[in-house]
Short mmCIF file of C-alpha atoms in Angstrom, two decimals:
data_model
loop_
_atom_site.label_atom_id
_atom_site.label_comp_id
_atom_site.label_asym_id
_atom_site.label_seq_id
_atom_site.Cartn_x
_atom_site.Cartn_y
_atom_site.Cartn_z
CA MET A 95 0.00 0.00 0.00
CA GLN A 96 1.32 3.40 -0.93
CA ASP A 97 1.47 5.86 1.85
CA LYS A 98 0.21 9.38 1.73
CA ILE A 99 3.34 11.32 0.88
CA THR A 100 4.34 8.85 -1.83
CA ARG A 101 0.91 9.36 -3.42
CA ILE A 102 1.27 13.13 -3.23
CA LEU A 103 4.78 13.06 -4.72
CA LYS A 104 3.69 10.78 -7.55
CA ALA A 105 0.66 12.93 -8.25
CA VAL A 106 2.70 16.10 -8.68
CA ALA A 107 5.61 14.38 -10.43
CA ASP A 108 3.75 14.54 -13.75
CA PRO A 109 3.77 17.92 -15.54
CA THR A 110 0.28 17.49 -17.01
CA ARG A 111 -1.12 16.69 -13.59
CA ARG A 112 0.59 19.76 -12.19
CA GLU A 113 -1.03 21.84 -14.93
CA ILE A 114 -4.45 20.39 -14.21
CA PHE A 115 -3.96 21.01 -10.52
CA HIS A 116 -2.75 24.52 -11.22
CA ALA A 117 -5.76 25.23 -13.44
CA LEU A 118 -8.03 24.14 -10.61
CA VAL A 119 -6.21 26.24 -8.04
CA VAL A 120 -6.40 29.29 -10.29
CA ALA A 121 -10.10 28.70 -10.96
CA ALA A 122 -10.68 28.62 -7.19
CA ALA A 123 -14.00 26.96 -7.90
CA ALA A 124 -15.35 23.54 -8.76
CA LEU A 125 -14.89 22.87 -12.48
CA PRO A 126 -16.63 20.18 -14.48
CA ILE A 127 -14.28 17.56 -15.92
CA THR A 128 -15.56 18.43 -19.41
CA GLN A 129 -14.38 21.99 -19.04
CA ILE A 130 -10.99 20.89 -17.75
CA SER A 131 -10.42 18.49 -20.62
CA ASN A 132 -11.23 21.25 -23.11
CA GLN A 133 -8.21 23.15 -21.82
CA PHE A 134 -5.82 20.28 -22.51
CA ASP A 135 -4.66 18.55 -25.66
CA ILE A 136 -5.34 15.12 -24.28
CA SER A 137 -8.41 12.92 -24.30
CA ARG A 138 -11.13 13.31 -21.72
CA GLN A 139 -10.22 9.82 -20.60
CA GLY A 140 -6.63 10.88 -20.07
CA VAL A 141 -7.70 13.90 -18.07
CA THR A 142 -10.05 11.76 -15.98
CA LYS A 143 -7.19 9.39 -15.21
CA HIS A 144 -4.94 12.25 -14.12
CA ILE A 145 -7.70 13.68 -11.95
CA LYS A 146 -8.21 10.31 -10.33
CA THR A 147 -4.51 10.22 -9.40
CA LEU A 148 -4.80 13.73 -7.97
CA GLU A 149 -7.90 12.68 -6.08
CA GLU A 150 -6.10 9.69 -4.55
CA ALA A 151 -3.43 12.05 -3.30
CA GLY A 152 -6.08 14.25 -1.74
CA LEU A 153 -5.20 17.14 -4.03
CA VAL A 154 -8.54 17.15 -5.80
CA GLN A 155 -12.03 16.49 -4.55
CA ILE A 156 -14.69 15.26 -6.94
CA GLN A 157 -18.39 15.94 -6.55
CA SER A 158 -21.04 14.51 -8.81
CA LYS A 159 -23.92 16.72 -9.85
CA GLY A 160 -26.29 15.05 -12.20
CA ARG A 161 -24.29 13.58 -15.05
CA GLU A 162 -21.38 15.93 -14.64
CA ARG A 163 -18.54 15.57 -12.19
CA PHE A 164 -16.98 18.66 -10.65
CA CYS A 165 -13.43 18.96 -9.41
CA ILE A 166 -12.06 21.28 -6.80
CA ALA A 167 -8.45 21.70 -5.78
CA ASN A 168 -7.20 21.09 -2.27
CA ALA A 169 -3.65 22.29 -1.63
CA GLN A 170 -3.56 21.09 1.96
CA PRO A 171 -1.59 17.84 1.30
CA LEU A 172 1.28 19.86 -0.20
CA LYS A 173 1.96 21.27 3.23
CA GLU A 174 2.96 17.85 4.43
CA ILE A 175 5.65 17.65 1.78
CA ASN A 176 6.89 21.07 2.74
CA LYS A 177 7.06 19.99 6.33
CA TRP A 178 9.47 17.14 5.81
CA ILE A 179 11.52 18.86 3.16
CA GLY A 180 11.80 21.76 5.57
CA PHE A 181 13.24 19.37 8.07
CA TYR A 182 16.36 18.81 5.98
CA GLU A 183 16.51 22.44 4.93
CA GLN A 184 16.78 23.39 8.58
CA PHE A 185 19.16 20.53 9.24
CA TRP A 186 21.74 21.62 6.66
CA ASP A 187 21.44 25.27 7.68
CA ASN A 188 22.36 24.20 11.18
CA VAL A 189 25.23 22.04 9.91
CA ILE A 190 26.69 24.91 7.90
CA GLY A 191 26.32 27.20 10.89
CA ASP A 192 28.17 24.72 13.07
CA LEU A 193 30.91 24.28 10.48
CA GLU A 194 31.36 28.03 10.33
CA GLY A 195 31.55 28.28 14.09
CA TYR A 196 34.14 25.55 14.16
CA LEU A 197 36.27 27.17 11.46
CA ASP A 198 36.06 30.59 13.10
CA GLN A 199 37.05 29.11 16.42
CA ASN A 200 40.18 27.63 14.90
CA ALA A 201 41.19 30.66 12.88
CA MET B 278 8.56 18.04 -6.92
CA LYS B 279 11.70 19.22 -5.30
CA ASP B 280 14.06 16.36 -4.60
CA VAL B 281 17.23 18.28 -3.91
CA ILE B 282 18.24 20.65 -1.17
CA SER B 283 21.02 22.99 -2.21
CA LYS B 284 22.96 25.30 0.02
CA GLU B 285 25.73 27.74 -0.72
CA HIS B 286 27.90 29.41 1.80
CA VAL B 287 31.15 31.35 1.77
CA PHE B 288 33.62 30.75 4.58
CA PHE B 289 36.41 33.21 5.14
CA HIS B 290 38.90 30.42 5.57
CA PRO B 291 41.38 28.68 3.26
CA ILE B 292 40.01 25.85 1.15
CA ASP B 293 42.23 23.17 2.70
CA LYS B 294 41.08 24.06 6.15
CA VAL B 295 37.44 23.72 5.15
CA TRP B 296 38.24 20.51 3.29
CA ASN B 297 39.87 19.00 6.35
CA ALA B 298 36.93 20.01 8.53
CA ILE B 299 34.47 18.14 6.32
CA SER B 300 36.61 15.13 5.40
CA LYS B 301 38.73 14.23 8.43
CA GLU B 302 37.21 11.91 10.99
CA GLU B 303 38.56 13.77 13.97
CA GLU B 304 37.35 17.15 12.79
CA ILE B 305 33.92 15.87 11.71
CA SER B 306 33.56 14.38 15.18
CA THR B 307 34.37 17.72 16.74
CA TRP B 308 31.98 20.06 15.01
CA PHE B 309 29.38 17.80 13.41
CA ILE B 310 28.75 14.34 14.67
CA ASN B 311 30.71 11.47 16.20
CA ALA B 312 32.20 9.85 13.11
CA ASP B 313 33.84 6.67 11.92
CA PHE B 314 34.89 8.12 8.60
CA LYS B 315 37.59 7.94 5.98
CA ALA B 316 37.61 10.10 2.88
CA GLU B 317 38.23 7.10 0.62
CA PRO B 318 35.85 5.89 -2.07
CA GLY B 319 34.11 2.72 -0.90
CA TYR B 320 34.55 3.42 2.80
CA ALA B 321 31.41 2.49 4.76
CA TYR B 322 31.14 5.23 7.32
CA THR B 323 29.05 5.65 10.45
CA PHE B 324 27.86 8.88 12.04
CA ASN B 325 26.89 8.12 15.59
CA SER B 326 25.34 10.80 17.66
CA LYS B 327 26.32 10.93 21.27
CA GLY B 328 22.82 11.94 22.26
CA GLU B 329 20.26 9.43 23.34
CA ASP B 330 17.43 8.44 21.00
CA CYS B 331 19.24 9.82 18.01
CA ALA B 332 19.22 7.99 14.73
CA GLN B 333 22.51 6.64 13.44
CA ILE B 334 23.52 7.66 9.96
CA THR B 335 25.46 5.33 7.69
CA GLY B 336 26.61 5.39 4.10
CA VAL B 337 29.38 4.79 1.64
CA VAL B 338 31.88 7.33 0.38
CA LYS B 339 31.43 7.68 -3.38
CA LYS B 340 33.97 10.35 -4.14
CA ALA B 341 36.63 12.02 -2.08
CA LEU B 342 38.94 14.15 -4.12
CA PRO B 343 39.90 17.62 -3.11
CA TYR B 344 37.56 19.40 -3.24
CA THR B 345 34.58 17.18 -3.84
CA LEU B 346 33.17 14.83 -1.23
CA ILE B 347 30.18 12.64 -2.00
CA TYR B 348 28.61 10.05 0.25
CA THR B 349 25.36 8.19 0.54
CA TRP B 350 23.28 9.06 3.57
CA ILE B 351 21.02 6.51 5.19
CA VAL B 352 19.17 7.34 8.39
CA GLN B 353 18.84 4.35 10.70
CA ASP B 354 15.73 2.23 10.14
CA THR B 355 14.70 4.11 7.03
CA HIS B 356 16.53 2.02 4.40
CA VAL B 357 16.28 5.01 2.11
CA GLU B 358 19.44 6.03 0.35
CA THR B 359 19.98 9.72 -0.25
CA ILE B 360 23.15 11.44 -1.42
CA VAL B 361 25.12 14.25 0.17
CA THR B 362 27.59 16.22 -1.93
CA TRP B 363 30.07 18.76 -0.63
CA LYS B 364 31.92 20.87 -3.21
CA LEU B 365 34.45 23.52 -2.35
CA GLU B 366 35.68 26.29 -4.57
CA GLU B 367 38.34 28.84 -3.88
CA THR B 368 37.13 32.40 -3.93
CA ALA B 369 38.78 35.72 -3.19
CA GLY B 370 39.60 35.60 0.48
CA GLY B 371 37.77 32.41 1.20
CA THR B 372 36.06 29.22 0.21
CA LYS B 373 32.67 28.70 -1.32
CA LEU B 374 30.75 25.63 -0.27
CA TYR B 375 28.10 24.02 -2.43
CA LEU B 376 26.18 21.51 -0.39
CA GLU B 377 23.60 19.28 -1.97
CA HIS B 378 21.34 16.65 -0.48
CA SER B 379 19.50 14.72 -3.17
CA GLY B 380 17.06 11.84 -3.28
CA ILE B 381 14.97 13.08 -0.40
CA ALA B 382 11.77 12.40 -2.32
CA ASN B 383 12.68 8.73 -1.82
CA TYR B 384 11.58 8.95 1.76
CA PRO B 385 8.18 7.37 2.03
CA GLY B 386 5.81 9.32 4.21
CA GLU B 387 5.84 7.07 7.21
CA THR B 388 9.60 7.06 7.27
CA ALA B 389 9.60 10.82 7.04
CA VAL B 390 7.32 11.00 10.03
CA LYS B 391 9.55 8.63 11.95
CA MET B 392 12.56 10.68 10.98
CA PHE B 393 10.92 13.87 12.16
CA SER B 394 10.11 12.39 15.49
CA SER B 395 13.57 10.92 15.93
CA PHE B 396 15.13 14.33 15.49
CA LYS B 397 12.33 16.58 16.62
CA GLY B 398 13.48 19.10 19.14
CA GLY B 399 16.76 17.32 19.28
CA TRP B 400 18.94 19.10 16.80
CA ASP B 401 21.39 20.40 19.31
CA ARG B 402 21.42 17.17 21.20
CA CYS B 403 21.76 14.96 18.16
CA ILE B 404 23.81 16.84 15.72
CA SER B 405 26.28 19.11 17.25
CA ASP B 406 28.60 18.97 20.14
CA LEU B 407 29.87 22.33 19.06
CA THR B 408 28.31 24.31 21.85
CA GLN B 409 30.04 22.06 24.30
CA TYR B 410 33.23 22.29 22.29
CA LEU B 411 33.16 26.06 22.22
CA LYS B 412 32.51 26.24 25.95
CA GLN B 413 35.51 24.04 26.59
CA GLU B 414 37.65 26.18 24.33
CA VAL B 415 36.55 29.33 26.11
CA HIS B 416 37.28 27.85 29.49
CA ALA B 417 40.60 26.49 28.32
CA GLY B 418 41.51 29.88 26.85
#
């Protein structure tokens, strides 16, 4: 079973999926899948597949209204990625700071 | 998605001094982390924090030529291999460090969470004995 962050990373690893996600974020409203596929040079099926991957990662929520399905972006899961990448960012900043302190001490 | 952390920093110290600090076991152990380390390709190193409940870091040296040092970086119990690269370049009056940590997207989420918790709030305790070192130096001086 894939865990959450792996699903998020895989979802945003694909440029088309990032574009779809971006389009939804910019729209800031629920868009029907038909309208989304019109914006892209790939089949509706292809777009649906990408949206499903985004949905599995929690980045998109799908609501059905009648025969049409509406998608809305949810950026919340991206924060989790930031959180653990930030961990190493902070880590190496500290390491460099310590190295500098050490070098200065032994000047 | 971002898979690489890159840092640049200029030290106002000669390149060989910086190189020794990052590649010699004794010096690494002083400012960074307790190390069993040799700057030789193929050497399986161990970084062992003196603090309690701190994850051990292991890896293999891939390249160690002045002034490039590359080693794999595996945090205990994660089984995820990432790569740390140190590159030094001489600049006017100092040394420029390019530090890169790549492959971090390889950490599955659960591991990442575990890693957080193993280090959380424990940076000073786990990573650096420098504060202690500096205090000793001050007292000795």
